[in-house]
Coordinates of C-alpha atoms in Angstrom, one line a residue:
Chain F
M9 CA 204.5 144.5 -5.4
K10 CA 202.0 143.1 -7.6
R11 CA 198.9 143.4 -5.8
F12 CA 195.4 141.6 -7.0
R13 CA 191.9 143.5 -5.2
H14 CA 190.8 142.2 -2.8
H15 CA 187.6 140.1 -4.5
G16 CA 186.9 137.1 -6.2
P17 CA 186.8 133.1 -5.1
V18 CA 190.4 133.0 -4.8
S19 CA 191.1 136.2 -2.7
A20 CA 188.8 134.3 -0.4
A21 CA 190.0 130.9 -0.6
G22 CA 193.3 132.5 0.0
S23 CA 192.0 134.6 3.0
V24 CA 190.6 131.4 4.6
A25 CA 193.9 129.2 4.2
A26 CA 196.1 132.0 5.2
S27 CA 193.9 132.5 8.5
V28 CA 194.1 128.8 9.1
T29 CA 197.8 128.7 8.9
L30 CA 198.4 131.5 11.1
A31 CA 195.8 129.9 13.6
T32 CA 197.7 126.5 13.8
A33 CA 201.5 128.3 13.9
M34 CA 199.8 130.2 17.2
T35 CA 198.0 126.9 18.4
L36 CA 201.3 125.0 18.4
I37 CA 203.4 127.6 19.8
A38 CA 200.7 128.1 22.8
I39 CA 200.4 124.2 23.5
L40 CA 203.9 124.1 24.0
L41 CA 204.0 127.0 26.1
V42 CA 201.2 126.4 28.4
Q43 CA 202.4 122.6 28.9
A44 CA 206.0 123.9 29.6
R45 CA 205.1 126.1 32.0
G46 CA 206.3 125.8 35.3
V47 CA 209.0 123.2 34.3
L48 CA 211.6 125.6 32.5
D49 CA 214.0 126.5 35.1
F50 CA 217.1 126.1 35.8
G51 CA 216.8 123.3 37.8
F52 CA 215.1 121.7 34.5
L53 CA 217.8 122.6 32.3
L54 CA 220.6 121.6 34.6
G55 CA 219.0 118.6 35.9
T56 CA 219.5 114.9 34.6
P57 CA 216.7 112.4 34.0
S58 CA 214.6 110.8 36.9
R59 CA 212.2 108.8 37.5
F60 CA 210.4 111.5 39.4
A61 CA 208.9 113.9 37.3
A62 CA 209.5 116.5 39.7
Q63 CA 213.0 116.0 40.3
A64 CA 213.7 115.6 36.1
G65 CA 215.6 117.4 34.0
I66 CA 217.9 117.8 30.6
G67 CA 221.2 118.8 31.4
P68 CA 222.8 115.8 29.5
A69 CA 220.5 115.4 26.5
L70 CA 221.2 119.6 26.1
A71 CA 224.8 119.0 26.4
G72 CA 224.3 115.9 23.5
T73 CA 222.6 118.3 21.3
L74 CA 225.2 121.2 21.6
W75 CA 228.0 118.3 20.8
L76 CA 226.3 117.0 18.0
T77 CA 225.6 119.8 16.1
L78 CA 229.2 120.6 16.3
L79 CA 230.0 117.7 15.4
T80 CA 227.9 117.9 12.3
A81 CA 229.1 121.4 11.2
A82 CA 232.4 120.5 11.8
I83 CA 232.0 117.6 9.4
A84 CA 229.7 118.8 7.4
C85 CA 230.2 122.4 6.8
P86 CA 234.0 122.1 5.0
V87 CA 232.8 118.9 3.2
G88 CA 229.7 119.9 1.4
V89 CA 231.0 123.3 0.9
G90 CA 233.9 122.3 -0.4
A91 CA 232.9 119.6 -3.0
A92 CA 230.3 122.6 -4.1
V93 CA 232.9 124.5 -4.6
Y94 CA 234.7 121.3 -6.8
F95 CA 231.5 120.5 -8.8
E96 CA 230.7 124.2 -9.8
E97 CA 234.7 125.4 -10.2
Y98 CA 236.7 122.7 -11.2
A99 CA 234.8 119.9 -12.0
P100 CA 235.2 118.8 -16.0
R101 CA 231.5 118.8 -17.1
T102 CA 231.5 115.3 -17.8
R103 CA 227.9 113.2 -18.2
T104 CA 229.9 111.0 -15.6
M105 CA 230.7 114.1 -13.1
L106 CA 227.0 115.1 -13.5
A107 CA 225.6 111.9 -12.4
I108 CA 228.0 111.9 -9.6
E109 CA 227.0 115.7 -8.4
S110 CA 223.0 114.4 -9.0
A111 CA 223.0 111.6 -7.2
V112 CA 224.8 113.1 -4.1
A113 CA 222.2 115.8 -4.6
N114 CA 219.0 113.6 -4.7
L115 CA 220.1 112.3 -1.3
A116 CA 218.9 115.5 0.5
G117 CA 215.5 114.2 0.1
V118 CA 216.1 110.8 1.6
P119 CA 214.4 110.7 4.9
P120 CA 216.6 111.5 7.9
L121 CA 215.4 107.7 9.3
V122 CA 217.5 105.9 6.7
F123 CA 220.7 107.9 7.4
G124 CA 219.9 106.3 10.5
V125 CA 220.2 103.0 9.7
A126 CA 223.3 103.9 7.4
G127 CA 224.5 104.9 10.5
L128 CA 224.1 102.1 12.8
A129 CA 225.6 99.7 10.4
L130 CA 228.7 101.7 9.0
F131 CA 229.3 103.5 12.2
V132 CA 227.9 101.8 15.7
R133 CA 228.3 98.4 14.6
G134 CA 231.2 98.6 11.1
L135 CA 233.7 100.8 12.8
G136 CA 232.7 99.7 16.2
L137 CA 232.0 103.0 18.0
G138 CA 229.3 102.1 19.5
S139 CA 226.0 104.1 20.6
T140 CA 228.8 107.4 21.0
V141 CA 228.1 110.9 20.3
L142 CA 231.0 110.7 17.9
A143 CA 229.1 107.8 15.7
G144 CA 225.9 110.0 16.1
G145 CA 228.0 113.3 14.7
L146 CA 229.3 111.2 11.7
T147 CA 225.4 109.5 10.9
L148 CA 224.3 113.7 11.3
A149 CA 227.1 114.9 9.2
M150 CA 225.9 112.3 6.4
L151 CA 222.9 113.4 6.7
A152 CA 223.6 117.2 6.1
L153 CA 226.2 117.2 3.6
P154 CA 223.5 116.8 0.9
T155 CA 221.5 119.5 1.9
V156 CA 224.8 121.7 2.4
L157 CA 226.3 120.7 -1.1
V158 CA 222.8 121.3 -2.9
T159 CA 222.4 125.0 -1.7
S160 CA 226.1 125.9 -1.6
Q161 CA 225.9 124.8 -5.4
E162 CA 222.7 127.2 -6.0
A163 CA 224.9 130.0 -4.1
I164 CA 228.1 129.7 -6.0
R165 CA 225.8 129.3 -9.3
Q166 CA 224.3 132.4 -8.6
V167 CA 227.7 134.4 -8.9
P168 CA 228.0 135.7 -12.4
T169 CA 229.8 134.1 -14.7
G170 CA 231.4 138.1 -15.5
V171 CA 233.0 138.0 -12.3
R172 CA 234.7 135.1 -13.0
A173 CA 235.6 136.5 -16.2
A174 CA 236.8 139.6 -14.9
A175 CA 238.9 138.1 -12.3
Y176 CA 240.7 135.8 -15.1
A177 CA 241.3 138.6 -17.4
L178 CA 242.9 140.4 -14.6
G179 CA 245.4 137.5 -14.4
A180 CA 244.1 135.9 -11.3
T181 CA 244.0 132.6 -11.1
R182 CA 241.7 130.2 -10.7
W183 CA 242.4 129.8 -6.2
E184 CA 242.4 133.4 -6.5
V185 CA 239.1 134.0 -8.2
I186 CA 237.6 131.2 -5.5
R187 CA 239.2 132.9 -2.6
R188 CA 238.5 136.3 -3.7
Q189 CA 235.4 136.5 -5.5
V190 CA 233.1 133.7 -5.9
L191 CA 232.9 132.4 -1.9
P192 CA 233.0 136.1 -0.8
A193 CA 230.2 136.4 -3.3
A194 CA 227.8 133.2 -2.3
A195 CA 228.5 133.7 1.0
P196 CA 225.4 134.6 2.2
G197 CA 223.5 131.8 0.3
I198 CA 225.9 129.3 1.4
V199 CA 225.1 130.9 4.9
T200 CA 221.6 130.0 5.0
G201 CA 222.2 126.5 3.6
L202 CA 224.3 125.8 6.6
T203 CA 222.0 127.3 9.0
L204 CA 219.2 125.0 6.9
A205 CA 220.9 121.8 7.5
L206 CA 222.2 122.3 10.8
A207 CA 218.9 123.3 12.1
R208 CA 217.4 120.2 10.7
T209 CA 220.3 117.6 12.1
A210 CA 220.4 119.3 15.6
G211 CA 216.2 118.5 15.5
A212 CA 216.1 115.2 13.9
A213 CA 215.1 112.5 16.3
A214 CA 214.4 109.4 14.3
P215 CA 218.2 108.9 13.0
L216 CA 219.7 108.9 16.7
L217 CA 217.3 106.5 18.0
V218 CA 217.9 104.0 15.2
I219 CA 221.4 104.0 16.1
G220 CA 220.8 103.6 19.8
A221 CA 220.5 107.4 21.3
A222 CA 220.1 106.4 25.4
S223 CA 217.4 108.1 27.2
F224 CA 218.2 107.4 30.6
I225 CA 221.8 108.7 30.6
T226 CA 222.6 110.6 33.9
Y227 CA 225.7 112.9 33.0
A228 CA 226.2 115.0 30.3
P229 CA 228.8 113.7 27.6
G230 CA 232.4 114.9 28.4
T231 CA 234.4 113.9 25.1
P232 CA 233.2 112.5 21.9
G233 CA 233.5 109.0 22.8
D234 CA 231.0 109.1 25.6
P235 CA 227.4 107.8 25.2
L236 CA 224.7 109.7 23.1
T237 CA 222.3 111.2 24.2
A238 CA 220.3 114.3 22.7
L239 CA 217.2 116.8 23.0
P240 CA 215.2 115.4 20.3
T241 CA 215.3 111.8 21.9
R242 CA 214.6 113.0 25.3
V243 CA 211.3 114.7 23.7
F244 CA 210.1 111.1 21.9
A245 CA 211.1 109.1 25.5
W246 CA 208.9 111.4 27.4
S247 CA 206.4 111.9 25.3
A248 CA 205.1 108.0 24.7
R249 CA 204.9 108.5 28.5
S250 CA 201.4 108.9 29.4
Q251 CA 201.7 110.5 32.8
P252 CA 200.8 113.8 33.0
G253 CA 204.2 114.8 34.9
F254 CA 206.2 113.8 32.2
T255 CA 203.5 115.5 29.1
A256 CA 205.0 118.8 30.8
L257 CA 208.3 117.4 30.4
A258 CA 207.9 116.8 27.5
A259 CA 206.7 120.1 26.3
G260 CA 209.5 122.1 28.1
A261 CA 212.4 120.2 26.6
G262 CA 210.3 120.3 23.4
V263 CA 210.2 124.2 23.9
V264 CA 214.1 123.9 25.0
L265 CA 214.8 122.5 21.4
L266 CA 212.7 124.8 19.2
A267 CA 214.4 127.9 21.2
L268 CA 217.8 126.1 20.3
L269 CA 216.8 126.3 16.8
L270 CA 215.7 129.8 16.4
V271 CA 218.5 130.8 17.9
L272 CA 220.4 129.4 15.1
H273 CA 218.3 130.3 12.7
L274 CA 218.4 134.1 13.9
A275 CA 222.4 133.4 14.1
G276 CA 222.1 132.5 10.6
M277 CA 220.2 135.8 9.5
A278 CA 222.5 138.3 11.3
L279 CA 225.5 136.5 10.0
R280 CA 224.1 136.0 6.1
R281 CA 223.2 140.2 6.7
R282 CA 226.9 140.5 7.8
L283 CA 228.6 138.9 4.9
A284 CA 226.1 140.8 2.5
G285 CA 227.2 143.6 3.9
A286 CA 230.6 142.8 3.3
A287 CA 230.2 141.6 0.0
R288 CA 229.1 144.6 -1.1
Chain G
M8 CA 209.7 131.3 -16.6
M9 CA 207.7 131.5 -19.9
A10 CA 204.2 131.6 -20.1
D11 CA 204.2 127.7 -21.3
G12 CA 206.5 126.7 -18.6
S13 CA 209.5 126.0 -20.5
R14 CA 212.8 128.0 -19.2
P15 CA 214.0 130.7 -21.4
K16 CA 217.7 129.5 -22.8
S17 CA 220.4 131.0 -21.1
P18 CA 222.6 133.1 -23.0
E19 CA 225.9 132.0 -21.1
P20 CA 226.6 128.6 -19.3
A21 CA 225.8 129.5 -15.5
R22 CA 229.3 128.1 -14.8
A23 CA 232.4 128.5 -16.1
P24 CA 233.4 125.8 -18.3
P25 CA 236.2 124.5 -16.7
D26 CA 239.5 124.4 -19.1
G27 CA 237.4 126.6 -21.1
P28 CA 237.6 129.8 -22.3
L29 CA 237.5 131.1 -18.5
A30 CA 240.1 129.3 -17.2
P31 CA 243.6 130.9 -17.2
A32 CA 245.9 129.6 -19.7
F33 CA 249.1 128.5 -17.6
P34 CA 252.6 128.5 -19.6
G35 CA 253.6 124.8 -20.3
G36 CA 249.9 123.4 -20.1
G37 CA 250.0 121.2 -16.9
T38 CA 249.7 121.8 -13.3
A39 CA 253.5 121.1 -12.5
S40 CA 254.5 125.0 -12.7
L41 CA 251.2 126.3 -10.6
A42 CA 252.0 127.7 -7.3
L43 CA 251.6 125.6 -3.9
S44 CA 248.5 127.0 -3.0
E45 CA 246.8 126.5 -6.1
R46 CA 247.6 122.9 -6.0
V47 CA 247.1 122.3 -2.1
A48 CA 243.6 124.2 -3.2
A49 CA 242.7 122.3 -6.1
R50 CA 243.0 119.2 -4.5
F51 CA 241.0 119.7 -1.0
F52 CA 238.0 120.7 -3.4
Q53 CA 238.5 117.1 -4.7
L54 CA 239.3 115.5 -1.7
C55 CA 235.7 117.5 -0.5
A56 CA 234.0 115.9 -3.7
V57 CA 235.2 112.4 -3.4
L58 CA 234.4 112.2 0.6
A59 CA 230.7 113.7 -0.2
A60 CA 230.6 111.2 -3.3
L61 CA 231.7 108.1 -0.9
A62 CA 229.0 108.9 2.0
A63 CA 226.6 108.7 -0.7
I64 CA 227.7 105.1 -2.0
A65 CA 228.3 104.3 1.6
V66 CA 224.9 105.0 2.3
A67 CA 223.6 103.0 -0.7
A68 CA 226.0 100.8 -0.2
T69 CA 224.9 99.5 3.4
L70 CA 221.3 99.3 2.6
G71 CA 221.7 97.3 -0.5
S72 CA 224.2 94.9 0.8
E73 CA 222.1 94.1 3.7
A74 CA 218.9 94.0 2.2
V75 CA 220.5 91.8 -1.2
L76 CA 221.2 89.4 2.4
F77 CA 217.7 89.9 3.4
F78 CA 216.2 88.8 0.2
T79 CA 218.2 85.5 0.2
E80 CA 216.4 84.3 2.8
V81 CA 213.1 86.0 2.0
S82 CA 212.1 86.0 -1.4
P83 CA 211.1 89.3 -3.1
V84 CA 208.0 87.9 -4.7
R85 CA 206.3 86.9 -0.9
F86 CA 208.0 90.4 0.5
F87 CA 205.9 92.1 -2.0
S88 CA 202.8 90.0 -2.0
E89 CA 202.2 88.8 1.4
L90 CA 199.4 90.5 3.2
A91 CA 200.8 90.0 6.9
W92 CA 204.1 91.8 8.6
T93 CA 204.9 89.4 11.7
P94 CA 208.6 89.5 11.9
L95 CA 209.3 88.2 15.4
A96 CA 206.0 85.6 14.8
E97 CA 207.1 82.1 15.7
E98 CA 206.8 81.6 11.9
P99 CA 207.5 85.2 11.2
R100 CA 205.9 87.1 7.3
F101 CA 207.5 89.1 5.1
G102 CA 204.7 90.8 3.7
V103 CA 205.7 95.0 3.2
L104 CA 202.7 95.5 1.7
P105 CA 200.5 96.9 5.5
L106 CA 203.7 99.1 6.2
I107 CA 203.3 100.5 2.0
A108 CA 199.8 100.8 2.7
A109 CA 200.0 102.6 5.9
T110 CA 202.7 105.2 4.6
A111 CA 200.7 105.6 1.3
Q112 CA 197.6 106.6 3.3
I113 CA 199.8 108.8 5.8
T114 CA 201.5 110.8 2.7
A115 CA 197.7 110.9 1.0
G116 CA 196.0 112.5 3.9
A117 CA 198.7 114.4 4.7
A118 CA 198.8 116.1 0.9
V119 CA 195.1 116.4 1.4
V120 CA 195.8 118.7 4.2
A121 CA 199.0 120.2 2.9
F122 CA 198.4 120.7 -0.8
P123 CA 195.5 123.2 -0.7
L124 CA 196.8 125.3 2.6
G125 CA 199.8 125.6 1.8
L126 CA 199.4 126.5 -2.2
L127 CA 196.1 128.9 -1.4
T128 CA 198.7 130.6 1.3
A129 CA 201.1 131.0 -0.9
I130 CA 199.1 132.5 -3.5
Y131 CA 197.4 134.9 -0.5
A132 CA 201.2 135.6 0.5
E133 CA 202.1 136.5 -2.9
Y134 CA 199.4 138.8 -4.5
Y135 CA 196.6 139.6 -1.7
A136 CA 198.1 140.6 1.1
D137 CA 199.5 143.8 2.8
P138 CA 203.2 143.8 3.1
R139 CA 202.5 143.5 6.9
V140 CA 200.2 140.5 6.8
A141 CA 202.5 138.9 4.4
G142 CA 205.6 139.5 6.8
L143 CA 203.3 137.3 9.5
L144 CA 202.9 134.8 6.9
T145 CA 205.6 134.5 6.6
V146 CA 206.8 134.0 10.7
A147 CA 204.2 131.6 10.8
V148 CA 205.1 129.4 8.2
T149 CA 208.8 129.6 9.4
V150 CA 207.8 128.6 13.0
L151 CA 205.9 125.9 11.5
A152 CA 209.4 124.6 9.8
A153 CA 211.1 125.3 12.3
V154 CA 209.1 122.8 15.4
P155 CA 211.1 119.5 15.2
T156 CA 209.4 116.5 14.1
V157 CA 209.4 114.9 17.4
V158 CA 207.6 118.0 19.4
Y159 CA 204.7 117.5 16.2
G160 CA 204.3 114.0 17.3
Y161 CA 204.2 115.0 20.8
V162 CA 201.3 117.1 19.7
A163 CA 199.6 114.8 17.6
L164 CA 199.7 112.2 20.9
N165 CA 198.7 114.2 23.7
F166 CA 196.5 116.8 21.5
V167 CA 194.7 116.2 18.5
T168 CA 194.1 112.5 19.4
P169 CA 192.3 113.7 22.7
A170 CA 190.3 116.5 20.1
L171 CA 189.5 114.4 17.6
R172 CA 187.9 112.2 20.6
N173 CA 185.3 114.4 21.1
I174 CA 184.1 114.1 17.1
W175 CA 184.4 110.4 17.1
P176 CA 184.5 108.6 20.6
S177 CA 185.7 105.3 19.3
I178 CA 189.1 106.7 18.0
E179 CA 191.9 104.6 19.1
A180 CA 194.3 106.0 20.8
Y181 CA 197.2 105.3 18.4
N182 CA 195.5 106.0 14.4
G183 CA 195.7 107.2 11.2
I184 CA 193.7 110.1 10.9
S185 CA 195.8 112.2 13.9
A186 CA 198.9 111.5 12.4
C187 CA 197.8 112.3 8.7
L188 CA 197.0 116.0 10.1
V189 CA 199.7 116.8 11.9
V190 CA 202.0 115.7 9.1
G191 CA 200.0 117.6 7.0
V192 CA 200.8 120.5 9.1
M193 CA 204.5 119.6 9.1
I194 CA 204.9 119.6 5.2
L195 CA 203.0 122.9 4.9
P196 CA 205.8 125.1 5.2
T197 CA 207.7 123.0 2.1
V198 CA 204.6 123.2 0.0
A199 CA 203.8 127.2 1.1
L200 CA 207.5 128.2 0.8
L201 CA 208.5 126.6 -2.5
S202 CA 205.1 127.4 -4.4
R203 CA 205.9 130.7 -3.4
G204 CA 209.0 130.7 -4.8
A205 CA 207.7 129.4 -7.9
L206 CA 204.9 132.0 -8.1
K207 CA 207.4 134.9 -7.8
A208 CA 209.3 133.5 -10.5
V209 CA 206.7 134.0 -12.7
S210 CA 207.1 137.7 -14.6
P211 CA 205.2 140.7 -13.7
S212 CA 204.5 141.6 -17.3
L213 CA 202.4 138.3 -17.6
T214 CA 200.0 139.2 -14.7
D215 CA 199.9 142.8 -15.9
A216 CA 198.8 142.1 -19.2
G217 CA 196.4 139.5 -18.3
L218 CA 194.7 142.5 -15.8
A219 CA 194.8 144.5 -18.9
L220 CA 192.8 142.4 -21.3
G221 CA 190.2 143.1 -18.4
A222 CA 190.5 139.6 -16.5
S223 CA 189.6 139.3 -13.1
S224 CA 192.2 138.7 -10.7
A225 CA 191.0 134.9 -9.9
R226 CA 191.0 134.4 -13.8
V227 CA 194.5 135.7 -14.1
L228 CA 195.8 133.3 -11.6
V229 CA 194.3 130.3 -13.2
R230 CA 194.9 131.0 -16.5
V231 CA 197.8 132.6 -16.5
V232 CA 200.1 132.3 -13.5
L233 CA 199.2 128.8 -12.6
P234 CA 200.1 127.4 -15.8
A235 CA 203.4 129.6 -15.5
A236 CA 204.2 128.0 -12.3
S237 CA 202.9 124.8 -12.7
R238 CA 206.5 122.7 -13.3
G239 CA 207.7 124.7 -10.5
I240 CA 204.4 124.0 -8.0
A241 CA 205.0 120.4 -9.0
A242 CA 208.5 120.0 -8.0
A243 CA 207.4 121.7 -4.1
L244 CA 204.3 118.7 -4.3
A245 CA 206.4 115.9 -4.8
L246 CA 209.3 117.3 -2.4
A247 CA 206.7 117.9 0.2
L248 CA 205.4 114.2 -0.6
A249 CA 209.1 112.5 -0.3
R250 CA 208.9 114.3 3.3
A251 CA 205.7 113.1 4.0
A252 CA 206.5 109.5 3.1
G253 CA 209.6 109.5 5.4
E254 CA 208.6 111.4 8.4
T255 CA 209.4 109.0 11.5
M256 CA 208.6 110.8 14.6
I257 CA 205.2 111.7 14.2
V258 CA 203.8 107.8 13.0
T259 CA 205.8 106.5 15.4
L260 CA 204.5 108.2 18.5
A261 CA 200.8 108.6 16.6
A262 CA 199.4 106.1 14.4
G263 CA 200.8 103.8 16.5
N264 CA 202.7 99.9 15.6
Q265 CA 200.4 97.7 14.6
A266 CA 201.0 96.2 10.9
R267 CA 197.7 95.7 9.2
L268 CA 195.5 96.6 6.0
T269 CA 192.4 99.0 7.3
W270 CA 190.6 101.4 5.5
S271 CA 189.5 103.2 8.8
P272 CA 191.9 106.4 9.9
L273 CA 190.4 105.9 13.3
E274 CA 192.6 102.8 13.4
G275 CA 196.3 102.5 14.4
I276 CA 198.4 101.9 11.4
R277 CA 202.2 101.1 11.0
T278 CA 204.0 103.0 8.4
L279 CA 207.4 101.8 6.5
T280 CA 209.7 104.4 9.4
A281 CA 207.6 103.7 12.2
Y282 CA 208.5 100.0 11.8
I283 CA 212.5 100.7 11.3
A284 CA 212.4 103.1 14.2
Q285 CA 209.9 100.5 16.4
A286 CA 212.7 97.4 15.2
S287 CA 216.0 99.3 15.7
M288 CA 215.2 100.3 19.2
G289 CA 214.5 96.6 19.9
D290 CA 219.0 96.1 19.8
A291 CA 218.2 93.3 17.2
A292 CA 221.7 91.6 16.6
S293 CA 223.9 91.6 13.8
G294 CA 223.1 89.1 10.9
T295 CA 219.8 87.9 12.3
L296 CA 217.2 87.8 9.5
E297 CA 215.2 90.4 12.0
Y298 CA 217.9 93.1 11.7
R299 CA 218.2 92.4 7.8
A300 CA 214.5 93.1 7.9
F301 CA 214.6 96.6 8.7
F302 CA 217.3 97.2 6.5
A303 CA 215.3 95.8 3.3
V304 CA 212.2 98.1 4.9
A305 CA 214.6 100.9 5.0
A306 CA 215.8 100.4 0.9
V307 CA 212.7 100.2 -0.3
L308 CA 212.0 103.5 1.6
F309 CA 215.0 105.0 -0.1
A310 CA 213.9 103.9 -3.4
I311 CA 210.4 105.7 -2.8
T312 CA 211.5 108.7 -1.5
Y313 CA 215.0 109.1 -3.8
A314 CA 212.5 108.7 -6.6
V315 CA 209.8 110.6 -6.1
N316 CA 212.8 113.6 -5.1
A317 CA 214.4 113.1 -8.2
L318 CA 211.3 114.0 -10.2
G319 CA 210.7 116.8 -8.0
R320 CA 214.7 118.1 -8.8
W321 CA 213.7 117.4 -12.4
L322 CA 210.7 119.2 -12.7
A323 CA 212.4 122.1 -10.9
G324 CA 214.9 122.1 -13.7
G325 CA 217.5 122.2 -11.1
R326 CA 219.8 119.7 -12.8
R327 CA 220.6 120.8 -16.5

């Protein structure tokens, strides 16, 4: 596009930095794959944690992470997108409303760990849910909510005012304008935000540690009331053990988690492309 | 964005002023005459906004109330002036400074790694690289962004620290420098992606004008592009700093859990986040001072990251 010619100190420094970035990403993936080779098989994916590295698997943790992601999506997506629609399309633009809006939006940068501490007091102890999948899902939903809200607001704001004006001029009501014009046009951007938020929460270990994700659950959670276990905390538990067998297990669980997140990203991109096509 | 970094005045409000010219005029004025679907939709969106606000209030109120209870037992003056953090000792001392110092060290170290690498990678991808190379860089940065922090922590503990031992044989198993390097890599995508966005917003006519006047590309970048994108880049850096300060898993796994004041990057240190993670795993009973201590620390962390993040959003001009 607006490319500069290759010479001069900035170009040289830039190419060095870019090479380092590229090499870092490749080294990271190589380390994980090399460490995890020989671990990844069906026995590992479906098996249960064990004191013996050779027999250990990630079945319950994998099921726990799928549960948590579903619960987070079910809570944070409607509430976050709905709140974004309210703030952009309904809310009176008073000082108070803008203050509320930015107070919620600034939570997007608060560390996941802090949401875990709040979740411990609110859900695990306050509501008496204990360290269950439901408490984990609610905590992660609180974590995802500000990100979903901010990205959805950005997407809705990108819809030209003229589109709304034209629809209103034709006699559409506010809900009709939102349903038929604003949301379809903003959908690709909203999906990107949802993907980002869900990937961030699915990979988060810190809040789950705080609310008491047990690393030694030997059965897969079948309902939201079952004890909490998840892939990121599984990686943590194995990483902290220095015996060689467990290092490989941590890498294996890490590779599965990373693969899951990349699948989530790819699914989000595919959905975004379809929605962008449909809006045109 | 204009050359001086100010934002052009938008000719029209970016969203419809509700009940302004765009809102349809309803006969009778009130909402009672609206169709049921209209009223249900309005109520639903309002409910969502209330829930979102409640969630935010719940987080702040929970941290705040437990922290206030903590400060009724431990004076804030002692909390912010004592130099030892030993909550489990016979005579517990709650001086948060060693934890804050460790968080500051990790954050600063990570910034030293990520700021130049991320910014130069963004400049290179935006202005110098072939489209293919730029695409490859985007993939690399996206992969780095997708890696969960606990996986970074695993790599820091099991690979980066052993590699550093070849350089400094006296390095401890848990140390600050390994965590600095890896947290730096973790926030690199934030710096690279957001500052590239800021670079993209610089009008090509500005760079063209600079080049047409005979300035070298390096001169155009330093004198034209960077000043024009400075607010966006500063916002990217602020958001990256907030992420580094709040990073938990890398420091818990690699930097260790000894609260001490040290300048040596080869020794283990304990950040605000690592303390919370470790203490909460200990299953402290509700209502004890130990339990409240990590709410107090979480409140400090919340305040720091919230302020830095608000600064970043203000710099980015996200709020009008």
